[in-house]
Coordinates of C-alpha atoms in Angstrom, one line a residue:
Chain A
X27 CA 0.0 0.0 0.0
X28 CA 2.7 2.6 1.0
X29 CA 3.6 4.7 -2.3
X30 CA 7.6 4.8 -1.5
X31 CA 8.3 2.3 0.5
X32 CA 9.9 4.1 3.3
X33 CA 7.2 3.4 6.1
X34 CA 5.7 0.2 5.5
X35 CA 3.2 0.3 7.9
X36 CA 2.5 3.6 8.2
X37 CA -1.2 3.2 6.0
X38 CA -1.8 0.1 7.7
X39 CA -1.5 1.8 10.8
X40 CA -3.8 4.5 9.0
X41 CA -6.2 2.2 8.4
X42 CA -6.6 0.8 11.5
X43 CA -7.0 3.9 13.3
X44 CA -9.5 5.0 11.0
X45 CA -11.5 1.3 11.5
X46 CA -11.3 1.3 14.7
X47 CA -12.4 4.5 15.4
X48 CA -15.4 3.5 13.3
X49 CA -15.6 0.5 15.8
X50 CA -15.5 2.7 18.9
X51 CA -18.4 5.1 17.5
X52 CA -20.6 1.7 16.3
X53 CA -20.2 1.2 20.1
X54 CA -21.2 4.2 21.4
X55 CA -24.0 4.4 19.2
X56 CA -25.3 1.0 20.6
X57 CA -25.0 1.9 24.1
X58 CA -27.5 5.2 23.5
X59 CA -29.7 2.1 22.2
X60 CA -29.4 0.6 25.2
X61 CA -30.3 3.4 27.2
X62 CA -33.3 4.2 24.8
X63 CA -35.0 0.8 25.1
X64 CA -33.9 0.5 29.2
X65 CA -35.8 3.6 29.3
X66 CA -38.6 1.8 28.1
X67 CA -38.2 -1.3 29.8
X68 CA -38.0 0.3 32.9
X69 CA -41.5 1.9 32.0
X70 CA -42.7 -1.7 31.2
X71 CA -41.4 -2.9 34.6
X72 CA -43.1 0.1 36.6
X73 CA -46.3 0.0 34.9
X74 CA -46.4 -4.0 34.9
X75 CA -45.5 -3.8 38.6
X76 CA -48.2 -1.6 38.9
X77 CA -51.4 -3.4 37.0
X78 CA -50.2 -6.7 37.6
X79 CA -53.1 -8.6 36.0
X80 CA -53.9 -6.4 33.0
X81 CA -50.5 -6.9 32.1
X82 CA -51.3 -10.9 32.0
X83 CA -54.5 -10.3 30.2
X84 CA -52.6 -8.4 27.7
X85 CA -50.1 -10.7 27.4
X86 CA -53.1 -13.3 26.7
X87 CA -54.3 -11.7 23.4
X88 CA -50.7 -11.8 22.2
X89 CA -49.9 -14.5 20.0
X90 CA -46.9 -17.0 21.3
X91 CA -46.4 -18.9 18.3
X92 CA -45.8 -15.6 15.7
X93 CA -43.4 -14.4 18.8
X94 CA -41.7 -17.7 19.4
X95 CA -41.1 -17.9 15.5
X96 CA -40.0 -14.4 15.0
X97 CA -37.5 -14.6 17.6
X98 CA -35.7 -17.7 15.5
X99 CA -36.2 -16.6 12.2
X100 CA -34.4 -13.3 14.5
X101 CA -31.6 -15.2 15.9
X102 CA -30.9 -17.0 12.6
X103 CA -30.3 -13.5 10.8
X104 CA -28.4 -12.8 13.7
X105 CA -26.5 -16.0 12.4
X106 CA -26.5 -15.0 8.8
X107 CA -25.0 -11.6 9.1
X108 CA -22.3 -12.8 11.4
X109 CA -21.6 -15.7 8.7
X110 CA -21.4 -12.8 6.1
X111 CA -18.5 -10.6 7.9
X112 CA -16.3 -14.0 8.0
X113 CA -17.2 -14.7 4.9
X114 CA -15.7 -11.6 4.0
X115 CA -12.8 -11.8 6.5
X116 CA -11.8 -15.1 4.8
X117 CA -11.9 -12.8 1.6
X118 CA -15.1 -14.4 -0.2
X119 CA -16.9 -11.6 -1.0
X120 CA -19.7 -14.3 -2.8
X121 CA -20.2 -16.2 0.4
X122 CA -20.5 -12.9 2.3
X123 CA -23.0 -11.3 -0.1
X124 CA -24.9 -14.5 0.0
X125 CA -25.4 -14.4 3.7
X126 CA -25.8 -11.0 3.5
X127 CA -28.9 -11.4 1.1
X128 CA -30.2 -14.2 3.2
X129 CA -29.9 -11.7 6.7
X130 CA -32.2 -9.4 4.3
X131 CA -34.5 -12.1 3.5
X132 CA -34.6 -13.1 7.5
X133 CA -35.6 -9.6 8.5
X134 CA -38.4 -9.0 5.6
X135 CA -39.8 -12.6 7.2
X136 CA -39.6 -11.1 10.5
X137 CA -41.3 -7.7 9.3
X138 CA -44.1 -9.8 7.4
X139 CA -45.3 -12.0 10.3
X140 CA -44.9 -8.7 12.6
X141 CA -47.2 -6.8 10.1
X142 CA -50.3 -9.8 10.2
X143 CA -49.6 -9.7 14.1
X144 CA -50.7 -6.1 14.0
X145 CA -52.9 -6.3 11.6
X146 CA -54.6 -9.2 13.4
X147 CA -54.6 -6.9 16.4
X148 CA -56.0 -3.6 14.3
X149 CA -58.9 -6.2 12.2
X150 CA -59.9 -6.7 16.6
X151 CA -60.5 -2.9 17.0
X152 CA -56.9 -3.0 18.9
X153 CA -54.4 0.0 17.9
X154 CA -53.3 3.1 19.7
X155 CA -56.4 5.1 21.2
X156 CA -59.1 3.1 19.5
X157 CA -62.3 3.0 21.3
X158 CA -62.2 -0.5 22.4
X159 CA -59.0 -0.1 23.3
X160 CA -60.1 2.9 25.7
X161 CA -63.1 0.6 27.1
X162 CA -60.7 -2.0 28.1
X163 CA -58.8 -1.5 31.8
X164 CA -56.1 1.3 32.2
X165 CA -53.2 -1.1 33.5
X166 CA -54.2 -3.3 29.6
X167 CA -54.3 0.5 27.9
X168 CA -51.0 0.7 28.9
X169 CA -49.9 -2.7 27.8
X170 CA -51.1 -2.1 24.6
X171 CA -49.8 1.3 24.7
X172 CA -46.2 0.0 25.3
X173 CA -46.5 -2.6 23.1
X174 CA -47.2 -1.0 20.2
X175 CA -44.6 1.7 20.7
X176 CA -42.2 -1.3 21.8
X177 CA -42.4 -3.2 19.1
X178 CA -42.8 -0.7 16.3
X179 CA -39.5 1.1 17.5
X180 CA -38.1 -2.0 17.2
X181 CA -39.4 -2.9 13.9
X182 CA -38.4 0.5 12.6
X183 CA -34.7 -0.9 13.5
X184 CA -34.9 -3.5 11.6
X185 CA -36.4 -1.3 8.6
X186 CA -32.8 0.8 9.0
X187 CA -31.0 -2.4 9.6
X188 CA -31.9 -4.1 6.1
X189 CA -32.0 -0.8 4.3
X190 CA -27.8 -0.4 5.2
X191 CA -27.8 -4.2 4.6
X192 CA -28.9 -3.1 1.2
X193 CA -26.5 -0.5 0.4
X194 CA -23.7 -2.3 1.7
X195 CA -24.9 -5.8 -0.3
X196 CA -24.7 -2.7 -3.8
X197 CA -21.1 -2.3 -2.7
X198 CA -19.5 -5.6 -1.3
X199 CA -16.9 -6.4 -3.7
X200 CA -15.8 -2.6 -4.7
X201 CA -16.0 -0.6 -1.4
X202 CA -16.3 -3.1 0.7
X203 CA -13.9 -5.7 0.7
X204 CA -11.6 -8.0 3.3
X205 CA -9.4 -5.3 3.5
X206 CA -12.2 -2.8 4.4
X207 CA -14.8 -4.3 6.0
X208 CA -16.0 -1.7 8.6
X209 CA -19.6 -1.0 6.8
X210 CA -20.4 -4.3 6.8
X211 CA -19.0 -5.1 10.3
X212 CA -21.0 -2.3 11.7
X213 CA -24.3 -2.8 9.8
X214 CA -24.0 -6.1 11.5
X215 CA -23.3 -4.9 15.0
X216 CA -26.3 -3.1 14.8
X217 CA -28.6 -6.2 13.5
X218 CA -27.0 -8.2 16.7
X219 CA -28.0 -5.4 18.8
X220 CA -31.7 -5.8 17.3
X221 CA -31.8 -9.3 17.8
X222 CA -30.5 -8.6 21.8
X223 CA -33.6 -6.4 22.1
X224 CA -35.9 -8.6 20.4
X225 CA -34.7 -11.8 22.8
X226 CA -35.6 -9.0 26.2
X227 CA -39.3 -8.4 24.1
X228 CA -39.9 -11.4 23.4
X229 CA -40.5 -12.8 26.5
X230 CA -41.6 -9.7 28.6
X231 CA -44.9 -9.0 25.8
X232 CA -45.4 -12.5 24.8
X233 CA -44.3 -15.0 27.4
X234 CA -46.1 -13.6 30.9
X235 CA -49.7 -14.4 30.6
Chain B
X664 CA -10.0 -19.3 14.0
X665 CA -7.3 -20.2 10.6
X666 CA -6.8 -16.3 10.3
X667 CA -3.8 -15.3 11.7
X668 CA -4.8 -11.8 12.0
X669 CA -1.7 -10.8 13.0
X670 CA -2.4 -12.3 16.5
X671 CA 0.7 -11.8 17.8
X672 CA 2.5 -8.7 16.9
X673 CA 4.4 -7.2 20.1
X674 CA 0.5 -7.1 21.6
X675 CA -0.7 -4.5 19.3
X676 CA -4.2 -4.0 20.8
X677 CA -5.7 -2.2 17.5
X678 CA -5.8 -4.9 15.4
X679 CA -8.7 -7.5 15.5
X680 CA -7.9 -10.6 17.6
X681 CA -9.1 -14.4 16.9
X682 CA -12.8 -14.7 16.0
X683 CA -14.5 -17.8 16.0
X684 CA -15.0 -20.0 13.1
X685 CA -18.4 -21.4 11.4
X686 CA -18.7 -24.1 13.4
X687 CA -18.7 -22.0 16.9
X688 CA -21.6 -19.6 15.4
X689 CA -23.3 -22.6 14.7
X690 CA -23.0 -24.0 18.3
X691 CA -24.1 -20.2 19.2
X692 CA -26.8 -20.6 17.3
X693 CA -27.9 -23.4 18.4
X694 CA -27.6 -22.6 22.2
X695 CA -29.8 -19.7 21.3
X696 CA -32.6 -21.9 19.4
X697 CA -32.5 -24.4 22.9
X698 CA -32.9 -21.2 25.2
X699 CA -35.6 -19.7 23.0
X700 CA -37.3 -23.2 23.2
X701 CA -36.6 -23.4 27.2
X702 CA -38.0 -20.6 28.0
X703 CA -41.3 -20.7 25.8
X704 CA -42.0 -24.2 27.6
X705 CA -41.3 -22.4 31.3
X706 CA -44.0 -20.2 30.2
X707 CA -45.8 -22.6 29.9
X708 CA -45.6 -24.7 33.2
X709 CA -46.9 -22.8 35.8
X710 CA -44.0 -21.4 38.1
X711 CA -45.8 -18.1 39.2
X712 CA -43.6 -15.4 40.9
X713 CA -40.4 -17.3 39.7
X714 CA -41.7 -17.5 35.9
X715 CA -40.7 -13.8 35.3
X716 CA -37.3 -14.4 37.0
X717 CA -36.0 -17.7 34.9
X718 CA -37.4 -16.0 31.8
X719 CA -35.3 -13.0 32.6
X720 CA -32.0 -14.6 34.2
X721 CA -32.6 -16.9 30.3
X722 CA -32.8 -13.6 28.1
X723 CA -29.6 -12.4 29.9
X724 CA -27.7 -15.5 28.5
X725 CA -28.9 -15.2 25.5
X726 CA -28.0 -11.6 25.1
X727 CA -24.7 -12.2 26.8
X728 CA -24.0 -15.3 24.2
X729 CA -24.8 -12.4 21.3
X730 CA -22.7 -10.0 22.8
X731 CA -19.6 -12.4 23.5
X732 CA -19.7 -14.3 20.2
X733 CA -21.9 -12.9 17.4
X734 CA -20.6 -9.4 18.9
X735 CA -17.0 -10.5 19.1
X736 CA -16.6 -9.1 23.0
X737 CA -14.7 -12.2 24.1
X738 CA -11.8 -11.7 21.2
X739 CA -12.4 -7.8 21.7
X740 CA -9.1 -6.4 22.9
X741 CA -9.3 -2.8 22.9
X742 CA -10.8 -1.8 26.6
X743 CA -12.7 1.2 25.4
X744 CA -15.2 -1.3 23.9
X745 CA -15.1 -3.6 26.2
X746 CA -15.9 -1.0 29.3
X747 CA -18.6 0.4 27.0
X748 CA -21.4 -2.0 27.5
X749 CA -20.2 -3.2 31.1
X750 CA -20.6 0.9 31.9
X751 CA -23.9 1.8 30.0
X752 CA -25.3 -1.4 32.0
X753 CA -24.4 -0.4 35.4
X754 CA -26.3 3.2 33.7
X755 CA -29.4 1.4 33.5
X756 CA -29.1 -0.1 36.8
X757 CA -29.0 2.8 38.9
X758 CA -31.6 4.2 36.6
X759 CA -33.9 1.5 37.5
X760 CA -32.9 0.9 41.0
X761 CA -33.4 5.0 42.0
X762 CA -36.9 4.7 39.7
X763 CA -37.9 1.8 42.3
X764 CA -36.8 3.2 45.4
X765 CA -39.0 6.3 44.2
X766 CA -42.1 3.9 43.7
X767 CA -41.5 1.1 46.6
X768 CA -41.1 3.9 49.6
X769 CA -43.2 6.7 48.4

């Protein structure tokens, strides 16, 4: 890489500044994520502590088997993208963008079963400040409240999470390579960090009845 | 784990470590698939007071087998990132334990 020769190392050394700065700042951005969803968690946990049993009747209406599925067809995009950066560590960029199309795929199933789950939920009378929503309990107000802000924050992730998975999929192979890898490494940070929120949702909206 | 990614090299802490190979996702993967599985059929029994506790102490591992493996943590040698998440977690926990004081002793 060096144009004369003199400093061998000196671009390398450039270069892995530069990436792992890009590393550090993928980190910090993912612990403001974890403070934004604690923030709602901890709302969960007061409120839930608070209307005990309309959380559980809440929970009731939820459906375990599109939760219990989602959350695999999560981890194994989880599984995907991670295949896809040491696909493209071990310098095949076909492997990688194949895993990276499948992570895609993984998140559009999760986003498609999501979307009947709430459409199942609307076709019921049951969104945000609908009137049998407001006839029902406060405490079940609440959990339905939380659980569609929950949940749609976190689908809105995954939304941003394929769309980078996108660009970065258009340039695997010409800005993205072995050498480079930081886009995709981060991208896939991120989707791990979506799959980490997903496994603490998961259980807390579906699993309590 | 075949790439030698300069492992060695008078510890320079910069450069990426070992990460694991296919076959350890895999194993990740499937721990995950079990624990997902585990705690679905807890729900199910009925464990009462406990159930929110074994389905919470579960999601913890799985989060924590994310973060070490799929998230690379373990190999992670620069401290920076590895304080990060240990830091922003203790974060939440005062959050949360000053938000229930508030509520339990009002």
């Amino acid at each position: 890489m060096s144009a004369d020769g003199t400093h061998p190392r000196a671009d390398l050394e450039a270069d892995d500044f530069q990436a792992a700065r890009g590393k550090v700042g993928m980190w910090l951005f993912i612990c403001t994520e974890v403070l934004l969803f604690g923030g709602l968690f901890l709302l969960y946990s007061v409120y839930r502590f608070k209307h005990h049993v309309d959380f559980h009747a809440g929970s009731m209406d939820l459906s375990r088997v599109a939760g219990t599925l989602n959350t695999i067809v999560l981890i194994t995009s989880s599984l995907t993208a991670a295949l896809a950066v040491h696909s493209l560590r071990e310098g095949s960029i076909v492997q990688a963008k194949r895993f990276v199309a499948a992570t895609i795929l993984f998140g559009l199933t999760f986003l498609t079963v999501k979307g009947f789950e709430w459409g199942t939920k609307f076709e019921h009378g049951l969104y945000p400040n609908s009137p049998v929503l407001l006839g029902m309990p406060k405490g079940q107000i609440l959990f339905f409240g939380l659980y569609f802000t929950m949940t749609g924050l976190h689908a809105l992730h995954v939304i941003v999470g394929m769309s980078i998975f996108g660009y970065t999929l258009r340039h695997l192979g010409s800005t993205v390579t072995a050498a480079k890898p930081v886009l995709l490494e981060n991208v896939t940070l991120f989707w791990h960090l979506v799959d980490v929120i997903w496994i603490f949702l998961f259980p807390l909206f579906y699993l309590i009845s | 784990m075949e790439n030698d990614n300069s492992v060695s090299e008078g510890g320079d802490v910069r450069r990426p470590g070992p990460v694991p190979g296919y076959r350890s996702y895999l194993t990740v993967w499937g721990a995950l698939v079990l624990l997902t599985g585990l705690t679905v059929t807890m729900a199910s029994l009925d464990l009462g007071a406990l159930a929110i506790a074994a389905v919470l102490a579960i999601a913890a591992i799985k989060s924590t087998l994310v973060l070490f493996y799929f998230m690379h943590l373990r190999y992670e040698r620069r401290l920076l990132i590895k304080l990060l998440m240990p830091i922003v977690l203790a974060t939440l926990a005062i959050f949360i334990g000053l938000t229930y004081t508030d509520i339990l002793y009002r």
